[in-house]
Amino acid sequence: MLILTKTAGVFFKPSKRKVYEFLRSFNFHPGTLFLHKIVLGIETSCDDTAAAVVDETGNVLGEAIHSQTEVHLKTGGIVPPAAQQLHRENIQRIVQEALSASRISPSDLSAIATTIKPGLALSLGVGLSFSLQLVGQLKKPFIPIHHMEAHALTIRLTNKVEFPFLVLLISGGHCLLALVQGVSDFLLLGKSLDIAPGDMLDKVARRLSLIKHPECSTMSGGKAIEHLAKQGNRFHFDIKPPLHHAKNCDFSFTGLQHVTDKIIMKKEKEEGIEKGQILSSAADIAATVQHTMACHLVKRTHRAILFCKQRDLLPQNNAVLVASGGVASNFYIRRALEILTNATQCTLLCPPPRLCTDNGIMIAWNGIERLRAGLGVLHGIEGIRYEPKCPLGVDISKEVGEASIKVPQLKMEI
Ligand code: KG4
Ligand code: ZN
């Protein structure tokens, strides 16, 4: 079995006795017969070390996660070598915990699925090299996973959803609108032209020094903004949603971030406080940013729904819109999207918040989906590389822009 030495961060092959002890530690019952396919999923693409064991019916047999949020909050953002080190220190324990909780023997796994793209190179590398060693030792098939595809398909674990459906993926690293036509069949309708919404919220939260706020000190930036916005008045400031005149499904968040920065600077002057102290109007600013972001997300998603219906890519009635990724755990954004789905005869589905943020379950489930469809299941591990940058599906965003669909105004009373 694999042992990751904490100091050197390298793998070595332990003695037979250690292997026996490792296997015994799973409480596995030799007489048990596993009829279902069972996949171990491993996720290290960003700042969470996560693993889970999921069976074909969507039962989560075991899971474990180590979040680095608190460490990165202190350094004011993710420092890739620090993230890599933390993945190295935790991956063995996290995988072991997920397997132990599942009470299955590693030999009963049908395959091992691991995120190999897109993400931070240093982080992806830890998960991939650990997984390949495990695959080699257990002699199991390997299923490379696209992180964003996994976010998109998580909903099929929690709800009965058939293809095709529309998905809005909003996280700290991504902002994508895609039509999901099959397990690995995606049409990309639009994406962020600059930063992702979670990144923007993290930056605003940092600029507002929310880490010093007693109620938000351990929360991710996005969660802190959502929390504080509940106490704020979104009408206090007026920010125009970005890309107002571009009739496509692309997104932009840097403009919103800069306008917010200016408001913060002005308020600091007015209130006579230094950068780094908490403004009395922080909650109003959080509420305004959250609302403007929600309106922008709704507008672009509205156009995507109209485009897909116009081209018969989605059914006219009861089409499904899925929202996932860390930012989709935000209930204000969910309510905004619900206004849209009610107005367009669609149904909004979101995974529970803990499955919206990064986790091992979505990776294991994507492995199950691929195993069932017979897609991308590898029996040799030669030449497998991680890919920090990787697009999602076939990009038809130009065609969407050329359709130049005008979107009717919705009353966003959230
Ligand atoms: O999907 P995720 O866990 O990791 C990435 O793949 O990026 O998303 C993390 C992002 C962070 O930017 C975090 O601030 C944001 O999701 N986030 C939220 C909320 N919870 C996490 N944003 C808005 N509201 C939340 N409740
Ligand atoms: Zn993610």
Tab-separated table of N, CA and C in Angstrom, residues 7-103:
chain	number	residue	atom	x	y	z
A	7	THR	N	7.438	14.147	5.700
A	7	THR	CA	8.543	15.093	5.581
A	7	THR	C	8.986	15.241	4.135
A	8	ALA	N	9.245	14.117	3.484
A	8	ALA	CA	9.793	14.202	2.134
A	8	ALA	C	8.706	14.328	1.078
A	9	GLY	N	7.476	13.891	1.404
A	9	GLY	CA	6.396	13.966	0.433
A	9	GLY	C	6.585	13.006	-0.727
A	10	VAL	N	7.231	11.859	-0.482
A	10	VAL	CA	7.403	10.885	-1.565
A	10	VAL	C	6.727	9.572	-1.157
A	11	PHE	N	6.437	8.757	-2.142
A	11	PHE	CA	5.784	7.490	-1.874
A	11	PHE	C	6.827	6.379	-1.748
A	12	PHE	N	6.559	5.412	-0.901
A	12	PHE	CA	7.412	4.235	-0.909
A	12	PHE	C	6.570	3.002	-0.625
A	13	LYS	N	7.113	1.857	-0.983
A	13	LYS	CA	6.373	0.603	-0.813
A	13	LYS	C	6.692	0.005	0.551
A	14	PRO	N	5.702	-0.116	1.429
A	14	PRO	CA	5.983	-0.650	2.750
A	14	PRO	C	6.041	-2.178	2.769
A	15	SER	N	6.379	-2.737	3.940
A	15	SER	CA	6.528	-4.181	4.072
A	15	SER	C	5.185	-4.894	3.951
A	16	LYS	N	5.247	-6.248	3.783
A	16	LYS	CA	4.023	-7.044	3.651
A	16	LYS	C	3.154	-6.911	4.899
A	17	ARG	N	3.815	-6.844	6.069
A	17	ARG	CA	3.053	-6.744	7.319
A	17	ARG	C	2.236	-5.443	7.344
A	18	LYS	N	2.880	-4.366	6.850
A	18	LYS	CA	2.187	-3.067	6.834
A	18	LYS	C	0.985	-3.110	5.893
A	19	VAL	N	1.177	-3.783	4.748
A	19	VAL	CA	0.089	-3.905	3.778
A	19	VAL	C	-1.076	-4.636	4.441
A	20	TYR	N	-0.746	-5.728	5.175
A	20	TYR	CA	-1.775	-6.521	5.843
A	20	TYR	C	-2.524	-5.665	6.871
A	21	GLU	N	-1.753	-4.881	7.639
A	21	GLU	CA	-2.379	-4.017	8.660
A	21	GLU	C	-3.266	-2.963	8.008
A	22	PHE	N	-2.767	-2.409	6.897
A	22	PHE	CA	-3.537	-1.385	6.176
A	22	PHE	C	-4.880	-1.972	5.717
A	23	LEU	N	-4.828	-3.182	5.135
A	23	LEU	CA	-6.057	-3.806	4.640
A	23	LEU	C	-6.996	-4.154	5.798
A	24	ARG	N	-6.401	-4.630	6.910
A	24	ARG	CA	-7.222	-4.995	8.065
A	24	ARG	C	-7.926	-3.785	8.661
A	25	SER	N	-7.281	-2.603	8.483
A	25	SER	CA	-7.844	-1.397	9.080
A	25	SER	C	-9.183	-1.011	8.429
A	26	PHE	N	-9.556	-1.653	7.341
A	26	PHE	CA	-10.827	-1.327	6.677
A	26	PHE	C	-12.004	-2.142	7.197
A	27	ASN	N	-11.792	-3.017	8.190
A	27	ASN	CA	-12.884	-3.817	8.744
A	27	ASN	C	-13.603	-4.586	7.665
A	28	PHE	N	-12.881	-5.044	6.685
A	28	PHE	CA	-13.595	-5.594	5.544
A	28	PHE	C	-13.973	-7.050	5.792
A	29	HIS	N	-15.152	-7.426	5.296
A	29	HIS	CA	-15.677	-8.764	5.555
A	29	HIS	C	-15.471	-9.608	4.309
A	30	PRO	N	-14.617	-10.641	4.377
A	30	PRO	CA	-14.269	-11.397	3.184
A	30	PRO	C	-15.480	-12.044	2.513
A	31	GLY	N	-16.551	-12.308	3.300
A	31	GLY	CA	-17.709	-13.000	2.720
A	31	GLY	C	-18.626	-12.067	1.954
A	32	THR	N	-18.453	-10.759	2.100
A	32	THR	CA	-19.391	-9.813	1.490
A	32	THR	C	-19.238	-9.787	-0.031
A	33	LEU	N	-20.395	-9.829	-0.709
A	33	LEU	CA	-20.351	-9.803	-2.170
A	33	LEU	C	-20.855	-8.444	-2.646
A	34	PHE	N	-20.040	-7.709	-3.413
A	34	PHE	CA	-20.463	-6.395	-3.888
A	34	PHE	C	-20.989	-6.508	-5.311
A	35	LEU	N	-22.295	-6.287	-5.445
A	35	LEU	CA	-22.912	-6.436	-6.761
A	35	LEU	C	-22.784	-5.164	-7.581
A	36	HIS	N	-22.658	-4.035	-6.877
A	36	HIS	CA	-22.607	-2.765	-7.589
A	36	HIS	C	-21.179	-2.389	-7.934
A	37	LYS	N	-21.095	-1.511	-8.947
A	37	LYS	CA	-19.788	-0.906	-9.230
A	37	LYS	C	-19.499	0.083	-8.103
A	38	ILE	N	-18.248	0.110	-7.679
A	38	ILE	CA	-17.864	1.030	-6.594
A	38	ILE	C	-16.608	1.789	-7.028
A	39	VAL	N	-16.659	3.110	-6.902
A	39	VAL	CA	-15.518	3.926	-7.347
A	39	VAL	C	-14.977	4.774	-6.189
A	40	LEU	N	-13.657	4.828	-6.112
A	40	LEU	CA	-12.992	5.753	-5.187
A	40	LEU	C	-12.670	7.018	-5.985
A	41	GLY	N	-13.121	8.162	-5.499
A	41	GLY	CA	-12.849	9.437	-6.176
A	41	GLY	C	-11.862	10.262	-5.369
A	42	ILE	N	-10.913	10.896	-6.069
A	42	ILE	CA	-9.894	11.706	-5.384
A	42	ILE	C	-9.829	13.088	-6.037
A	43	GLU	N	-9.908	14.127	-5.195
A	43	GLU	CA	-9.939	15.508	-5.695
A	43	GLU	C	-8.861	16.351	-5.012
A	44	THR	N	-7.975	16.950	-5.813
A	44	THR	CA	-6.971	17.876	-5.251
A	44	THR	C	-6.715	19.040	-6.218
A	45	SER	N	-7.753	19.470	-6.963
A	45	SER	CA	-7.458	20.434	-8.029
A	45	SER	C	-7.182	21.844	-7.517
A	46	CYS	N	-7.646	22.145	-6.306
A	46	CYS	CA	-7.461	23.515	-5.823
A	46	CYS	C	-6.973	23.485	-4.373
A	47	ASP	N	-7.867	23.796	-3.430
A	47	ASP	CA	-7.415	23.877	-2.036
A	47	ASP	C	-8.154	22.924	-1.104
A	48	ASP	N	-8.812	21.915	-1.645
A	48	ASP	CA	-9.436	20.896	-0.800
A	48	ASP	C	-8.848	19.543	-1.166
A	49	THR	N	-8.414	18.798	-0.144
A	49	THR	CA	-7.995	17.415	-0.373
A	49	THR	C	-9.216	16.574	-0.023
A	50	ALA	N	-9.786	15.907	-1.025
A	50	ALA	CA	-11.043	15.195	-0.760
A	50	ALA	C	-11.045	13.827	-1.417
A	51	ALA	N	-11.734	12.893	-0.761
A	51	ALA	CA	-11.873	11.544	-1.326
A	51	ALA	C	-13.227	10.998	-0.921
A	52	ALA	N	-13.767	10.113	-1.754
A	52	ALA	CA	-15.047	9.482	-1.412
A	52	ALA	C	-15.171	8.157	-2.137
A	53	VAL	N	-15.983	7.293	-1.541
A	53	VAL	CA	-16.296	6.004	-2.169
A	53	VAL	C	-17.799	6.014	-2.434
A	54	VAL	N	-18.165	5.840	-3.705
A	54	VAL	CA	-19.571	5.931	-4.104
A	54	VAL	C	-19.919	4.698	-4.933
A	55	ASP	N	-21.135	4.181	-4.729
A	55	ASP	CA	-21.518	3.016	-5.545
A	55	ASP	C	-22.433	3.442	-6.692
A	56	GLU	N	-22.740	2.477	-7.538
A	56	GLU	CA	-23.481	2.717	-8.770
A	56	GLU	C	-24.854	3.341	-8.555
A	57	THR	N	-25.450	3.060	-7.391
A	57	THR	CA	-26.787	3.597	-7.138
A	57	THR	C	-26.722	5.000	-6.528
A	58	GLY	N	-25.516	5.523	-6.358
A	58	GLY	CA	-25.368	6.875	-5.796
A	58	GLY	C	-25.213	6.871	-4.288
A	59	ASN	N	-25.094	5.694	-3.699
A	59	ASN	CA	-24.845	5.631	-2.247
A	59	ASN	C	-23.436	6.096	-1.953
A	60	VAL	N	-23.324	7.039	-1.024
A	60	VAL	CA	-21.986	7.473	-0.607
A	60	VAL	C	-21.566	6.555	0.539
A	61	LEU	N	-20.610	5.681	0.263
A	61	LEU	CA	-20.216	4.676	1.260
A	61	LEU	C	-19.225	5.264	2.268
A	62	GLY	N	-18.446	6.224	1.816
A	62	GLY	CA	-17.482	6.847	2.730
A	62	GLY	C	-16.944	8.117	2.095
A	63	GLU	N	-16.634	9.091	2.926
A	63	GLU	CA	-16.043	10.309	2.377
A	63	GLU	C	-15.178	10.997	3.427
A	64	ALA	N	-14.228	11.798	2.960
A	64	ALA	CA	-13.382	12.573	3.871
A	64	ALA	C	-12.873	13.793	3.110
A	65	ILE	N	-12.676	14.858	3.845
A	65	ILE	CA	-12.208	16.087	3.198
A	65	ILE	C	-11.325	16.882	4.161
A	66	HIS	N	-10.271	17.471	3.609
A	66	HIS	CA	-9.466	18.406	4.402
A	66	HIS	C	-9.468	19.727	3.655
A	67	SER	N	-10.062	20.754	4.287
A	67	SER	CA	-10.154	22.062	3.638
A	67	SER	C	-8.970	22.935	4.052
A	68	GLN	N	-8.432	23.658	3.088
A	68	GLN	CA	-7.301	24.551	3.375
A	68	GLN	C	-7.749	26.007	3.538
A	69	THR	N	-9.088	26.221	3.510
A	69	THR	CA	-9.622	27.599	3.501
A	69	THR	C	-8.989	28.488	4.573
A	70	GLU	N	-8.946	27.978	5.811
A	70	GLU	CA	-8.459	28.842	6.902
A	70	GLU	C	-7.009	29.280	6.692
A	71	VAL	N	-6.186	28.350	6.173
A	71	VAL	CA	-4.768	28.669	5.936
A	71	VAL	C	-4.665	29.759	4.869
A	72	HIS	N	-5.404	29.580	3.766
A	72	HIS	CA	-5.293	30.536	2.660
A	72	HIS	C	-5.929	31.888	2.990
A	73	LEU	N	-6.916	31.870	3.885
A	73	LEU	CA	-7.512	33.157	4.312
A	73	LEU	C	-6.441	34.023	4.970
A	74	LYS	N	-5.577	33.354	5.749
A	74	LYS	CA	-4.543	34.102	6.486
A	74	LYS	C	-3.498	34.696	5.546
A	75	THR	N	-3.214	34.005	4.424
A	75	THR	CA	-2.199	34.521	3.502
A	75	THR	C	-2.825	35.421	2.433
A	76	GLY	N	-4.156	35.631	2.522
A	76	GLY	CA	-4.820	36.527	1.582
A	76	GLY	C	-4.966	35.925	0.194
A	77	GLY	N	-5.116	34.624	0.106
A	77	GLY	CA	-5.312	33.958	-1.191
A	77	GLY	C	-4.515	32.657	-1.236
A	78	ILE	N	-4.792	31.854	-2.253
A	78	ILE	CA	-4.119	30.547	-2.339
A	78	ILE	C	-2.690	30.714	-2.849
A	79	VAL	N	-1.738	30.216	-2.081
A	79	VAL	CA	-0.338	30.210	-2.514
A	79	VAL	C	-0.063	28.779	-2.993
A	80	PRO	N	0.094	28.569	-4.318
A	80	PRO	CA	0.146	27.188	-4.837
A	80	PRO	C	1.140	26.250	-4.132
A	81	PRO	N	2.399	26.665	-3.845
A	81	PRO	CA	3.287	25.715	-3.158
A	81	PRO	C	2.768	25.324	-1.769
A	82	ALA	N	2.105	26.273	-1.087
A	82	ALA	CA	1.540	25.955	0.238
A	82	ALA	C	0.388	24.965	0.077
A	83	ALA	N	-0.433	25.162	-0.954
A	83	ALA	CA	-1.546	24.234	-1.211
A	83	ALA	C	-0.987	22.841	-1.508
A	84	GLN	N	0.065	22.794	-2.326
A	84	GLN	CA	0.681	21.508	-2.683
A	84	GLN	C	1.168	20.779	-1.425
A	85	GLN	N	1.850	21.530	-0.555
A	85	GLN	CA	2.385	20.925	0.665
A	85	GLN	C	1.257	20.349	1.527
A	86	LEU	N	0.170	21.104	1.644
A	86	LEU	CA	-0.953	20.634	2.471
A	86	LEU	C	-1.621	19.406	1.840
A	87	HIS	N	-1.711	19.379	0.512
A	87	HIS	CA	-2.256	18.174	-0.154
A	87	HIS	C	-1.358	16.974	0.166
A	88	ARG	N	-0.051	17.195	0.078
A	88	ARG	CA	0.901	16.103	0.345
A	88	ARG	C	0.750	15.573	1.761
A	89	GLU	N	0.554	16.514	2.691
A	89	GLU	CA	0.463	16.102	4.098
A	89	GLU	C	-0.834	15.362	4.408
A	90	ASN	N	-1.863	15.599	3.601
A	90	ASN	CA	-3.187	15.066	3.972
A	90	ASN	C	-3.745	13.969	3.083
A	91	ILE	N	-3.197	13.797	1.892
A	91	ILE	CA	-3.877	12.911	0.942
A	91	ILE	C	-3.979	11.463	1.422
A	92	GLN	N	-2.888	10.950	1.974
A	92	GLN	CA	-2.922	9.554	2.441
A	92	GLN	C	-4.011	9.358	3.502
A	93	ARG	N	-4.050	10.282	4.478
A	93	ARG	CA	-5.025	10.169	5.575
A	93	ARG	C	-6.460	10.294	5.046
A	94	ILE	N	-6.670	11.231	4.136
A	94	ILE	CA	-8.026	11.471	3.620
A	94	ILE	C	-8.529	10.268	2.828
A	95	VAL	N	-7.680	9.706	1.971
A	95	VAL	CA	-8.093	8.531	1.190
A	95	VAL	C	-8.369	7.364	2.140
A	96	GLN	N	-7.490	7.202	3.107
A	96	GLN	CA	-7.653	6.108	4.070
A	96	GLN	C	-8.966	6.277	4.858
A	97	GLU	N	-9.258	7.515	5.262
A	97	GLU	CA	-10.495	7.756	6.029
A	97	GLU	C	-11.729	7.445	5.180
A	98	ALA	N	-11.704	7.850	3.916
A	98	ALA	CA	-12.859	7.592	3.043
A	98	ALA	C	-13.044	6.090	2.847
A	99	LEU	N	-11.939	5.371	2.640
A	99	LEU	CA	-12.021	3.918	2.445
A	99	LEU	C	-12.472	3.223	3.732
A	100	SER	N	-11.919	3.631	4.857
A	100	SER	CA	-12.289	3.007	6.139
A	100	SER	C	-13.771	3.211	6.414
A	101	ALA	N	-14.258	4.434	6.193
A	101	ALA	CA	-15.667	4.727	6.451
A	101	ALA	C	-16.568	3.875	5.562
A	102	SER	N	-16.092	3.557	4.373
A	102	SER	CA	-16.927	2.787	3.426
A	102	SER	C	-17.020	1.316	3.822
A	103	ARG	N	-16.107	0.875	4.668
A	103	ARG	CA	-16.038	-0.515	5.137
A	103	ARG	C	-15.893	-1.517	3.987
